[in-house]
């Protein structure tokens, strides 16, 4: 892939212009002509542009998020880096911390996440080369291309929810598949879900489907990257969650609604240079954990930022209505802090337990169990915030209510807080509603539950692969002879 014209890290304005590329995006039955200017999508585009620009705002931000490419001299994102030592690993995750802190942990598909997946892809290149000659080189070339062009990426991993009791081997329309293989590439037909960030991304990575391990499923097993403006690729968006309704502000949903999409592949041509794996179920299964060795840590770091934001909002809500002196409320707030501390230690532990990958890069130790714990803790955080704020989450005045001189005296008298005015209290409770009650908040919670994979299936994998042999041997030794009370 040609990087001769690549300029490295994008500015916000460059990013906005790049989205006007002819992609076929559909929202509420109408085609979106320009994602960056559509009223339901523009606020999120503006927020991404702000974050991209923020990298250049101060020397500290620049140092935290960008490094110089050895090949071109361009400034590129640390998320694409391939660390060889602990100093480089720390720099990589310091950049993740910057991204997640600046976005309050609300962007599950921030550029930091998928860029780390691309780093994992190139780390797996030697194995991909064993699948077919040239596929490993394709992965390396794509890593360079994405890094030097500062691509914002999404992924689409799930098959359509048509009939999960049936097999795509019997009904091929149940999963994305290769319908024709040519010397220069393949033709793809089918659909993929759920592509978070699809309208705001430059490209999509596909590297998983529900029939990967099935015999005879070779036509369904493919890893690839595709530009969002590829002919034949249709992007169907769900209902926006941040659009103002009846004057009520949606401060988080408006800025951080990443959107989710169905992708329809209508006989899409995929060039061979963009294919990384084809028809190899076992290598695909093995590679799923390998390519996420850095992105999982990025996810933990994001969730920690989200937990901290949740905790601060919960504390302020409790104080605003004078319940923070109640023993039960203090216990709940302390519970939130205990989760924050636990995840902080887990993140540090994974980095301290860093391992050398087969490709010679340094990656965090295995922390899959932490991800499944996080899925449960996220729901508990929502529950605690709801219990603390109670009915106040539902009834708060709008900015127009607050500006009405006839209403304002009543609001100041009956909707003020413990030591906070009616206006500030309403805005605080609006944040609480966004986290624990709004459509945006409920979408975020569902995302947390599903993002790391099905928790039940994940725990089953932990049972199969976690090594308990040393402790098992101690138990066997204890029960091999009569137990005594002495």
Steps between C-alpha positions, in 0.01 A plus 500: 500500500634837397589741782686754287238769562437419865541790743460323836276621781185673376372837611132531582428682175682236294296233674171675423588537133606136476151379592346663193616218272187367332425231758147360496354577844130460573310651794122478549438400138707784351851504364740726689685719255768628736554337840690799636208736430198285586333653809466166680862400434693828496538537880689169523713590198579832669601319819737268314644801318550674834686200641718468192589871518562476873802280431674804352377752759790469745848348497386264777203370299714459190763306693236280664315403182738515204842371396709535185480228239846361424403447136347837410570734790126565531348542843280195554281361778658300781211253471663360185836452673659156541683519835819303551574601860325622813566865428331472161211301650445770766502771231240306300261477793568854620348600165199276571461671838503839329227400252274348763545782749417766241187312385386409855512132410189541284649404162526123485619524142743786541779493239731362770309170516496386137849634430619261769316218321693586183822480702387154612431405140854574391631315808319193361638550148732197497207267570287677239776443246472126568133516400584627152808658353477878515236527773758574769651769282149638443463539877833679531419730209158578640649590838733748329215637287260546793769650724642745247149616397366511860199292404200493733374142495204289600449126504200283417512157658145366544282321250141621443239393757280311257477148639770404748355147521590441133841458339642721224617175345131432428400863434803701380318832539536462878864614485740706289673278246728485200288430191785518250876484528704659223869550444474868597264456796163368612132593478318535834127462559305521827483722806689578819402659829551694718745750355539761773638829364430394139388839362795675666766247393719488195510120480358183655689191617324164492662206676232288668178316427280249675595202279876536518546157658242310294612237253448601140477868596802614301295741288397684818848532651669820388691787659523824308495882504272704278449877444155620603442653156551172314236451227231256611552559873183640659508641855167501687499706821285456808299779660725783624510527879622855546245706308324757724145405595250754632779735599676256733877502465694178439855606589655153468278350232547805281880487513572129537234313302740290293213352298462132418430359157409201291732452204355348184749358249325498163752296298787719616838456334783462749853536355746226596736751660232564764452134600682374809355151545279277290334163560710398802276443803764383745738785423212746531400366842859506622546854373204660677685532830831582334376805313335642813804487727520881518139599428373315809723714721372809318147384583588463870648851502186643337271322745705634790447857374127428468491357855672809640252729324211289628635520855544877493148556365357264764686679782381841385143378456500364855640825640260717299199352678665456839507121511877459497498489882271193501681178589346298215588762239857523629530122465380517142743778412778304667399199293549704183843609618593138579427411136714789380792388716461138392516588132792738557696214654396257225623740231833546676527127554441415134771747400738371769439143377593597145598215269699480178277399210617237247577792269733656758281786621413581859133462597303504828438178685171316456211690657192355329336426835517869589292578192219265599507640855466848351186399311330415830639797692368741238143391570558535874628856453180595318293343777682695772466832319127443452453418867688810613328749268160325510207689344709813450641336187156522341381851587732788424432837330639586159719802427189667354314435825786655696497807272126559543449786750155373599628149582841585642388602852329163545803315367734690732276420795398140434764356267818628663733263682682463831756767414452537127273720290214371286691552173817317605301223664291448185816472290657258747194277500493517121848344501370232734205435268735471203703236684220296656165571337511645149508306174866594474574367848322173436681457171831559678411238760409245233828581327693429821326165538568384143820679399743241640299211363226296663596486872366146544699363208802696619487351847472154345820569305668611822405169660645306208827684466595643841781292651409372848732198486731606784216553747320190370806297589495637855134403538575150366782468750274602790228248416738214419528406868272507801422848633591556863400764749853522642 
